[in-house]
Short mmCIF file of C-alpha atoms in Angstrom, two decimals:
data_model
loop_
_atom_site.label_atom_id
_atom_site.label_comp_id
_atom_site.label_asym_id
_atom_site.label_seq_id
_atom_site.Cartn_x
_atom_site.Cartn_y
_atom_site.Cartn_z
CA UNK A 190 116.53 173.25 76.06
CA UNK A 191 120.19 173.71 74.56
CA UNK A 192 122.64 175.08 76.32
CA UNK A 193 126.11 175.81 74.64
CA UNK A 194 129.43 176.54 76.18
CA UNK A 195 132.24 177.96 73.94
CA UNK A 196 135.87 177.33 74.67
CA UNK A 197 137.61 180.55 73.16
CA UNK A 198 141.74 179.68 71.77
CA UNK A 199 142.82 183.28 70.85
CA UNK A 200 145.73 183.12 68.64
CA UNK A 201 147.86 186.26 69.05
CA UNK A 202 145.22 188.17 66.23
CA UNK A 203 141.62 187.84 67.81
CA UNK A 204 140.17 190.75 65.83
CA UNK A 205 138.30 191.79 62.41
CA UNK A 206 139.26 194.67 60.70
CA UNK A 207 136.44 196.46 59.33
CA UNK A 208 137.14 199.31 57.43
CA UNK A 209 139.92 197.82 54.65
CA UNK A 210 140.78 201.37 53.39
CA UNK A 211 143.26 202.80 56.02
CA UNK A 212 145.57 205.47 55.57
CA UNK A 213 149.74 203.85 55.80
CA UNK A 214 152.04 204.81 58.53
CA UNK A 215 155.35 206.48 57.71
CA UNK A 216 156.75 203.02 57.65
CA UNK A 217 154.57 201.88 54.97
CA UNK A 218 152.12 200.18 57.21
CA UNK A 219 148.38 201.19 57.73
CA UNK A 220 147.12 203.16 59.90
CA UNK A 221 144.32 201.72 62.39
CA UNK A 222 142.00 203.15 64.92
CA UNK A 223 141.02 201.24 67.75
CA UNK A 224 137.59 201.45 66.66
CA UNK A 225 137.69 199.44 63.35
CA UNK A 226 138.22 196.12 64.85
CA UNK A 227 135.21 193.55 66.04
CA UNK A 228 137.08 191.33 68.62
CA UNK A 229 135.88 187.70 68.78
CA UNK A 230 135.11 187.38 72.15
CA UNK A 231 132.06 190.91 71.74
CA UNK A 232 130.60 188.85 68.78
CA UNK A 233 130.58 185.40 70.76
CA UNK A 234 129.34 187.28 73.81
CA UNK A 235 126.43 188.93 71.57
CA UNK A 236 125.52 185.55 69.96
CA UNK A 237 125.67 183.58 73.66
CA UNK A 238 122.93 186.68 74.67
CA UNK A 239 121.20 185.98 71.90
CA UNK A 240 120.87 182.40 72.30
CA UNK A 241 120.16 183.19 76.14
CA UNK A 242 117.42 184.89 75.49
CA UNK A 243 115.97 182.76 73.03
CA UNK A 244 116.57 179.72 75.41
CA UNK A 245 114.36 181.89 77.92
CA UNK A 246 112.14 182.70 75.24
CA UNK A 247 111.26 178.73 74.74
CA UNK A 248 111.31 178.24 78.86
CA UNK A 249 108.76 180.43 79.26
CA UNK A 250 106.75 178.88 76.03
CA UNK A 251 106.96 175.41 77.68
CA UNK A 252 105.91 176.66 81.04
CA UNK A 253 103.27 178.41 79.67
CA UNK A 254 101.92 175.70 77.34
CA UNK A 255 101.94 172.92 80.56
CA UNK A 256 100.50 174.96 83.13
CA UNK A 257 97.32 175.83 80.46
CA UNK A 258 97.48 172.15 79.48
CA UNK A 259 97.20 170.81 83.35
CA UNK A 260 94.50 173.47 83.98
CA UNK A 261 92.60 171.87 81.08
CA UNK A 262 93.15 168.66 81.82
CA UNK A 263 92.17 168.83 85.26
CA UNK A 264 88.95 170.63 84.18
CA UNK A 265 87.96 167.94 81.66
CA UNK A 266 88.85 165.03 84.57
CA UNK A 267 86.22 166.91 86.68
CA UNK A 268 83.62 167.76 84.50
CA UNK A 269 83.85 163.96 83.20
CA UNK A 270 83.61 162.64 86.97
CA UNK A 271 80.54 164.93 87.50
CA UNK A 272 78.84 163.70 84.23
CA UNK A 273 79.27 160.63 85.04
CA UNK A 274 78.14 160.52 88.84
CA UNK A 275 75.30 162.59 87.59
CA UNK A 276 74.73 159.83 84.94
CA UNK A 277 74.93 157.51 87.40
CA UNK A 278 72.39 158.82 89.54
CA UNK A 279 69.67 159.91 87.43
CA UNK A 280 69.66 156.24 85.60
CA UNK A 281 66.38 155.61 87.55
CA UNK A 282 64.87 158.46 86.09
CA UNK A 283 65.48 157.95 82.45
CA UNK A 284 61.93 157.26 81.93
CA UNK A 285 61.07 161.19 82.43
CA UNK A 286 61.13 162.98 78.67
CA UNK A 287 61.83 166.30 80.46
CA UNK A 288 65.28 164.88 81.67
CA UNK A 289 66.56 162.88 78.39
CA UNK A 290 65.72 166.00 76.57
CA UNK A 291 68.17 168.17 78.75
CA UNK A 292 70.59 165.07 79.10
CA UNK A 293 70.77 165.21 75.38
CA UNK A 294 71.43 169.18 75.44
CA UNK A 295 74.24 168.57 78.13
CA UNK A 296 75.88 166.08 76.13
CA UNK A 297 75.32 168.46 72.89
CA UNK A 298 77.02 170.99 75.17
CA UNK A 299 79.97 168.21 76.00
CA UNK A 300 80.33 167.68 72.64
CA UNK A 301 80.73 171.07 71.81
CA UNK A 302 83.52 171.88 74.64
CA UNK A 303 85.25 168.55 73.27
CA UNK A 304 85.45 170.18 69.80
CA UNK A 305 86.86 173.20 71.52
CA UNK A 306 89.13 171.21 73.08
CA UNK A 307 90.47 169.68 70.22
CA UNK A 308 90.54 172.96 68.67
CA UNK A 309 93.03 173.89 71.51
CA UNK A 310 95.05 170.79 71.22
CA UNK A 311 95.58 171.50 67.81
CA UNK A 312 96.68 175.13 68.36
CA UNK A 313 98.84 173.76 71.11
CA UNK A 314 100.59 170.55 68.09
CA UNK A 315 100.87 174.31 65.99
CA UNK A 316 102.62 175.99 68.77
CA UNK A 317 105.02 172.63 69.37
CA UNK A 318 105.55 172.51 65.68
CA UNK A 319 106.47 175.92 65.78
CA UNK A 320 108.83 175.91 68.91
CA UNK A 321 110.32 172.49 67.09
CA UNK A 322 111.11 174.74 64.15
CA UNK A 323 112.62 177.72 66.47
CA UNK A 324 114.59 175.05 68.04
CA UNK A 325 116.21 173.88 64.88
CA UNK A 326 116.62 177.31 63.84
CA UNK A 327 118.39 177.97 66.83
CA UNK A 328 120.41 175.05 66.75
CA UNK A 329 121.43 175.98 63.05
CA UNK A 330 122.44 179.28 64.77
CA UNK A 331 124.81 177.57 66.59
CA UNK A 332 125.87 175.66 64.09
CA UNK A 333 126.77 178.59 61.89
CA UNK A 334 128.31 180.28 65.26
CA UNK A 335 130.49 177.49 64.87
CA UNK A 336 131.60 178.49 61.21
CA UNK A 337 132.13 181.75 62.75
CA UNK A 338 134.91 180.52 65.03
CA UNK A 339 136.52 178.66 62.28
CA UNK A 340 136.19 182.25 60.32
CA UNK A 341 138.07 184.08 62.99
CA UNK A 342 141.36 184.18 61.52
CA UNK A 343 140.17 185.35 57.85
CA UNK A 344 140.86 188.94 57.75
CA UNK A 345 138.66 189.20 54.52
CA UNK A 346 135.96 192.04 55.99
CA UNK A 347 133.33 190.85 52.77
CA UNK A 348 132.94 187.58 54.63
CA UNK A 349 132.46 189.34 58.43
CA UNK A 350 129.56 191.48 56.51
CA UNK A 351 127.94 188.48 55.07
CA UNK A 352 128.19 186.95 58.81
CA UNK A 353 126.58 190.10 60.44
CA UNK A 354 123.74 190.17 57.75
CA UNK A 355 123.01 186.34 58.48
CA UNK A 356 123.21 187.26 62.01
CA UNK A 357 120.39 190.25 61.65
CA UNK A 358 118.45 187.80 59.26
CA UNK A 359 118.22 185.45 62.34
CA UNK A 360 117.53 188.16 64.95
CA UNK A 361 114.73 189.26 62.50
CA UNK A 362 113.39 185.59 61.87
CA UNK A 363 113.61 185.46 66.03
CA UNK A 364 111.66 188.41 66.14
CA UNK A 365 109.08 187.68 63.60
CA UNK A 366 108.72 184.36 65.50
CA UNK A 367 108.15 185.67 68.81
CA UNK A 368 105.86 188.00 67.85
CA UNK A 369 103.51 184.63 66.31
CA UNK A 370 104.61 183.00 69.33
CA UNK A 371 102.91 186.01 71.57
CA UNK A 372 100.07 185.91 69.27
CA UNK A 373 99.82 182.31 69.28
CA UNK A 374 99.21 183.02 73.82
CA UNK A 375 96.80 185.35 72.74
CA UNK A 376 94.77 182.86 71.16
CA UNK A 377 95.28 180.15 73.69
CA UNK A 378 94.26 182.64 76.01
CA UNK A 379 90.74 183.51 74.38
CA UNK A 380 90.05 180.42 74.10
CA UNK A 381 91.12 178.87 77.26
CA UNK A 382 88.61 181.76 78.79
CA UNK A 383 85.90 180.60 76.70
CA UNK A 384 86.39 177.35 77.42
CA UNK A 385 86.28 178.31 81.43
CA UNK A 386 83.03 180.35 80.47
CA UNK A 387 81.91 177.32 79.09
CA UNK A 388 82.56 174.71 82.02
CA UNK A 389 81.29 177.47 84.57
CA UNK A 390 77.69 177.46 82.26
CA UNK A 391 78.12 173.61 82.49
CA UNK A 392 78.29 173.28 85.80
CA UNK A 393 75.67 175.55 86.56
CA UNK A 394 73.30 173.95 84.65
CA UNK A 395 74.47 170.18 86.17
CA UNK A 396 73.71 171.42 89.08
CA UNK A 397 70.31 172.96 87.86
CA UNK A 398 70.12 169.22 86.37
CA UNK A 399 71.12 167.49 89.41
CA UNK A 400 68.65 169.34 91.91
CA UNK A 401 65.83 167.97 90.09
CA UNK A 402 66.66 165.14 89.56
CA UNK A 403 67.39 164.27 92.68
CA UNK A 404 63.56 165.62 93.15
CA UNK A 405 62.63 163.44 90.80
CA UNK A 406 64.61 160.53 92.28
CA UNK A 407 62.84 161.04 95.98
CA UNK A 408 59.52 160.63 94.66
CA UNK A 409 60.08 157.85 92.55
CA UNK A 410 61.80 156.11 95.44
CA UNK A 411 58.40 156.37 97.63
CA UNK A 412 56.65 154.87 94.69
CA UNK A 413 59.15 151.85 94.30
CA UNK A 414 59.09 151.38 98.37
CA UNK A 415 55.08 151.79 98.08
CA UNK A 416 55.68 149.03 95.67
CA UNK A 417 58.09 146.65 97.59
CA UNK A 418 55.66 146.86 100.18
CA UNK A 419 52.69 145.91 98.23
CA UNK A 420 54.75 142.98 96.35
CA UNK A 421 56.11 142.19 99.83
CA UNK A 422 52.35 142.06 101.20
CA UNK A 423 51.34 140.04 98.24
CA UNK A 424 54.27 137.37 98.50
CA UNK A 425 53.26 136.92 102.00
CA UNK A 426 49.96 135.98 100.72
CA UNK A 427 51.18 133.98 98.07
CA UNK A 428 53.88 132.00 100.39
CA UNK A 429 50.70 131.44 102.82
CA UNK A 430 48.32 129.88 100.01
CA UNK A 431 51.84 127.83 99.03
CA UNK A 432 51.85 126.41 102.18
CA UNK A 433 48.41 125.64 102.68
CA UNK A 434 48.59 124.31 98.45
CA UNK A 435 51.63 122.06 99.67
CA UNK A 436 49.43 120.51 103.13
CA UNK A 437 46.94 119.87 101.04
CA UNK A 438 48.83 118.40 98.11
CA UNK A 439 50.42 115.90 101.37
CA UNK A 440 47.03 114.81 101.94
CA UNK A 441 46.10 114.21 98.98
CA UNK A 442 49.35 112.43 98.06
CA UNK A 443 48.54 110.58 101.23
CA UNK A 444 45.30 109.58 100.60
CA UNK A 445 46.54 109.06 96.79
CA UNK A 446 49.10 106.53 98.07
CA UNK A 447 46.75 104.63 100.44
CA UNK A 448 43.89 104.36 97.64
CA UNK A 449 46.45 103.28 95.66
CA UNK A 450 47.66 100.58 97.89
CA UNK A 451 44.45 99.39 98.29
CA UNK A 452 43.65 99.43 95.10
CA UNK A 453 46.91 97.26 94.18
CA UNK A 454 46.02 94.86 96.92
CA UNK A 455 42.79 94.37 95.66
CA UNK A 456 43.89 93.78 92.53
CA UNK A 457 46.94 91.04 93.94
CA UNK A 458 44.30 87.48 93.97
CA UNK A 459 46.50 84.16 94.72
CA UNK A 460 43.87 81.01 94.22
CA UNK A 461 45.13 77.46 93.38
CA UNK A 462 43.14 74.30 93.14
CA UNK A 463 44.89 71.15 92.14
CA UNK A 464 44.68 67.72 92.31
CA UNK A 465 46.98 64.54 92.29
CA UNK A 466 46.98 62.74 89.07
CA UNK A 467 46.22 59.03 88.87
CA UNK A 468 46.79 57.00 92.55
CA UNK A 469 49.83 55.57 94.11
CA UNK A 470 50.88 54.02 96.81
CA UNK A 471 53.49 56.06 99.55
CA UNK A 472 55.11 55.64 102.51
CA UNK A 473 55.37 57.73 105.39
CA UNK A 474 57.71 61.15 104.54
CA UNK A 475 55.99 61.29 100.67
CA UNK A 476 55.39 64.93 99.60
CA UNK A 477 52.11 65.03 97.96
CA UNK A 478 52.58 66.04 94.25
CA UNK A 479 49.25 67.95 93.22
CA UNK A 480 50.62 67.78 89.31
CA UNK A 481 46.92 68.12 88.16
CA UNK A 482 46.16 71.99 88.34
CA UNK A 483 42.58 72.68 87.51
CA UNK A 484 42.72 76.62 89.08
CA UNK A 485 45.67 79.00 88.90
CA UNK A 486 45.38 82.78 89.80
CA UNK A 487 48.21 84.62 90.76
CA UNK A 488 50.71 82.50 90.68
CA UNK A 489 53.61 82.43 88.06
CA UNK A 490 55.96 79.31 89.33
CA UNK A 491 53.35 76.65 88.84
CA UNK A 492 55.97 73.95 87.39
CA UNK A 493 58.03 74.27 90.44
CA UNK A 494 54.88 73.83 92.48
CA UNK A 495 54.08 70.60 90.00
CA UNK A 496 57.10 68.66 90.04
CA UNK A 497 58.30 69.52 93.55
CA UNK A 498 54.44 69.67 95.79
CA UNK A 499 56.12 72.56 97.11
CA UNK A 500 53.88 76.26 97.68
CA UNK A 501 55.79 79.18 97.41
CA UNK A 502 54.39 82.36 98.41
CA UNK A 503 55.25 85.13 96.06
CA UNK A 504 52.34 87.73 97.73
CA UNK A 505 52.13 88.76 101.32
CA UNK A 506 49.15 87.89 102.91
CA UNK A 507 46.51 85.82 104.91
CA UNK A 508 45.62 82.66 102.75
CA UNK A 509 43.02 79.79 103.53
CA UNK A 510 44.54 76.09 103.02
CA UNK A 511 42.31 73.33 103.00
CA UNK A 512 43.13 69.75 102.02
CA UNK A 513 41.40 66.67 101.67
CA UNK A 514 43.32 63.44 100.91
CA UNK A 515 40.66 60.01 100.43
CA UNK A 516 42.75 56.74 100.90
CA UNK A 517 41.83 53.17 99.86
CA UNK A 518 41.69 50.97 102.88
CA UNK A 519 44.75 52.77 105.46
CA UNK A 520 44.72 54.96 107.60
CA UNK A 521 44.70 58.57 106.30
CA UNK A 522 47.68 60.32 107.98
CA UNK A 523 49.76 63.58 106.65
CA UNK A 524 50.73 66.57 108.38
CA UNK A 525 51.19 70.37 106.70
CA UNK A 526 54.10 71.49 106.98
CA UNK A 527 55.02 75.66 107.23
CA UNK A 528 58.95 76.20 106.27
CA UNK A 529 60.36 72.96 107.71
CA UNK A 530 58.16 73.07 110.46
CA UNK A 531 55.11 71.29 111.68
CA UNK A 532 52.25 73.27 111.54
CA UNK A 533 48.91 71.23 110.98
CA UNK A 534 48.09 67.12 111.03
CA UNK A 535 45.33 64.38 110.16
CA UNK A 536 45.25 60.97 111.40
CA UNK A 537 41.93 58.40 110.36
CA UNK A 538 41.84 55.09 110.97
CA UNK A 539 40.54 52.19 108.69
CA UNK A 540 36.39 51.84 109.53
CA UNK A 541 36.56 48.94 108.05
CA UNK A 542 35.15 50.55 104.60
CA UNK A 543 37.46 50.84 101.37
CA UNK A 544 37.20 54.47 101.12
CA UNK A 545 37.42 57.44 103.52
CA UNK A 546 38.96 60.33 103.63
CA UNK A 547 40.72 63.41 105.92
CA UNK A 548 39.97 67.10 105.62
CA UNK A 549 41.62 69.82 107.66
CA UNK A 550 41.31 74.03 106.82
CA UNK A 551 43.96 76.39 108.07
CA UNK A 552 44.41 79.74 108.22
CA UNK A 553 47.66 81.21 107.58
CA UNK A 554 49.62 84.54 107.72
CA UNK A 555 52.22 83.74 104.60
CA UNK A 556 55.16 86.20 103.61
CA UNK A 557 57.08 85.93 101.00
CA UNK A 558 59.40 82.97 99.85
CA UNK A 559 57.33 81.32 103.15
CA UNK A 560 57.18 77.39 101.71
CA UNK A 561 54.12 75.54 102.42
CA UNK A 562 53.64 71.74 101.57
CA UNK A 563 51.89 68.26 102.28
CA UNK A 564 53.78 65.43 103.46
CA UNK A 565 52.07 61.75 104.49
CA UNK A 566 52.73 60.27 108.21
CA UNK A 567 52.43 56.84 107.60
CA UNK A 568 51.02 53.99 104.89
CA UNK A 569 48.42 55.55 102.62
CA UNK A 570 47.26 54.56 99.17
CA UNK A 571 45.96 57.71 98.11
CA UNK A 572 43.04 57.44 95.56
CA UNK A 573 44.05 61.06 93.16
CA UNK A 574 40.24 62.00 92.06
CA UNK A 575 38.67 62.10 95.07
CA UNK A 576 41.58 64.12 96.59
CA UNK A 577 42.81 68.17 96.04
CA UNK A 578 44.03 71.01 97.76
CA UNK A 579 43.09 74.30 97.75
CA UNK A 580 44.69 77.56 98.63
CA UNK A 581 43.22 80.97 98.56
CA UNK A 582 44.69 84.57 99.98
CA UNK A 583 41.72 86.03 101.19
CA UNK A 584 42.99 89.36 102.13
#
């Protein structure tokens, strides 16, 4: 809105004369009525009415255009929440022909009211465009009420005439444009009350819409709960074969795992038989050296049980030992020994025959890295092929 306020300097002539042709006084001067003269301060009062009213004219334009563009706006916001919490719940139902069919016809009917909408929008851009122009206008009104101060002391009455006609020119261009203006309303009007037929048949027919489908929506939630509870029955079933599946799976893994361990100790078989090679002549503390290996099962350190005597058990288990040492003429004496310790002995004396010999059979409970070994007790000349050792795991 423009507002204008005029600061009036009156010289000592503030009027027009408008009728040039005056009769002359006695003294030679003209004669003038008090009639024939426009003051300044009537005109600028009729142009600040003028541009009053016109001000006014655009107030109530503006008011007018906002309070229809709120109203609209508000109705759109509405409708839009209502489609879309009707969208929202009738997704479940989507599957129903009926219902797309009449979703699609809504949103045909949406469409249609956004067109209108549109249409209004761009009578409302027309009516802005217009006011725009009125405003200019109306600020080149004020511009040329300007000129007409700066005219107010020329006393030429041609120029005051061609100021009054461009002052009725405007008053007629205000006219003319007020009269659009009020047909302009008219138009917003109709249409604003078809559009507000339009929502009403809308909303009717969401409702209509919504009704049924909530309908719809009640008897496809038995079916789904009929469902749940079927699936819920059926995973109860299925969770009670799993768990019966999975005891028996543990027995059978259990059973799996004890075949399989007997199976691997079957297949684990330790059995040595070795002899001394050649015969020699010891003293008492000599570890037998069976260097001459005629059997070897299970075992995979055999030159460490060659150079050294030494057994080494590399498989848990019970394992016969026997050994049978034949001297020639002394004593047989040796003792097994278990880890450092003591465990078995033989002691012959001399029969007075060259050759005889000493036997002995244990039975032993070996882990592994348990070391087992033969060491001689006193004087012996051990004759090699008529002596051996032999050690077996028998379970």
């Amino acid at each position: 809105m423009y507002r204008s306020v005029y600061l009036l300097l009156l010289p000592s002539l503030c009027a027009f004369l408008l009728e040039p042709n005056n009769q002359h006084n006695s003294s030679g001067g003209q004669l003038v009525s008090g009639n024939h003269y426009l003051t300044i301060s009537r005109f600028l009062e009729a142009q600040q009415k003028q541009h009053r009213d016109t001000e006014e004219l655009h107030k109530t334009m503006d008011d007018t255009i906002s309070v229809l563009a709120s109203q609209l706006q508000k109705k759109f916001a509405d409708l839009e929440k209502k489609l879309i919490n009707d969208v929202k719940k009738n997704e479940t139902c989507r599957a129903d022909d009926g219902l797309e069919k009449k979703i699609v016809e809504l949103e045909k009917n949406y469409t249609t009211l956004l067109y209108e909408l549109n249409i209004a929008k761009d009578a409302n851009a027309k009516m802005k465009n217009q006011l725009s122009v009125l405003r200019n206008e109306t600020s080149s009104i004020d511009d040329r009420v300007k000129s007409v101060e700066q005219l107010r002391n020329i006393q030429s009455l041609q120029d005051l005439q061609t100021v009054k006609q461009q002052i009725q020119s405007l008053n007629a261009q205000t006219k003319s444009l007020s009269q659009n203006q009020f047909a302009r309303n008219q138009d917003f009007l109709a249409l604003y009350n078809q559009t507000s037929y339009g929502f009403v048949e809308a909303e009717n027919r969401l409702q209509n819409f919504k009704n049924m489908s909530l309908t719809n929506v009640n008897i496809t939630q038995k079916h789904v709960t009929n469902r749940f509870v079927a699936v819920e029955d059926r995973l109860a079933q299925m969770e009670a074969f799993k768990n019966m599946s999975l005891m028996n799976t543990t027995r059978l893994d259990m059973k799996t795992e004890s075949l399989q361990t007997q199976i691997t100790d079957n297949g684990r078989k330790v059995a040595i038989m070795a002899k001394p090679s050649g015969n020699w002549d010891e003293q008492s503390g000599y570890i037998v050296k069976f260097n001459s290996v005629k059997t070897s099962i299970g075992l995979s350190d055999m030159s460490s049980f060659k150079s050294s005597g030494k057994f080494k058990c590399e498989i848990e288990g019970l394992y016969s030992v026997s050994v049978l040492l034949n001297a020639y003429n002394t004593d047989v004496s040796y003792k097994i020994y278990l880890n450092g310790n003591e465990y078995s002995s033989v002691y012959e004396f001399v029969n007075k025959v060259f050759y005889q010999g000493g036997a002995i059979t244990v039975i032993l409970n070996l882990h592994q890295t348990d070391i087992l070994w033969v060491q001689l007790s006193g004087h012996m000349y051990v004759i090699g092929v008529y002596s051996y050792i032999t050690i077996v795991m028998i379970k």
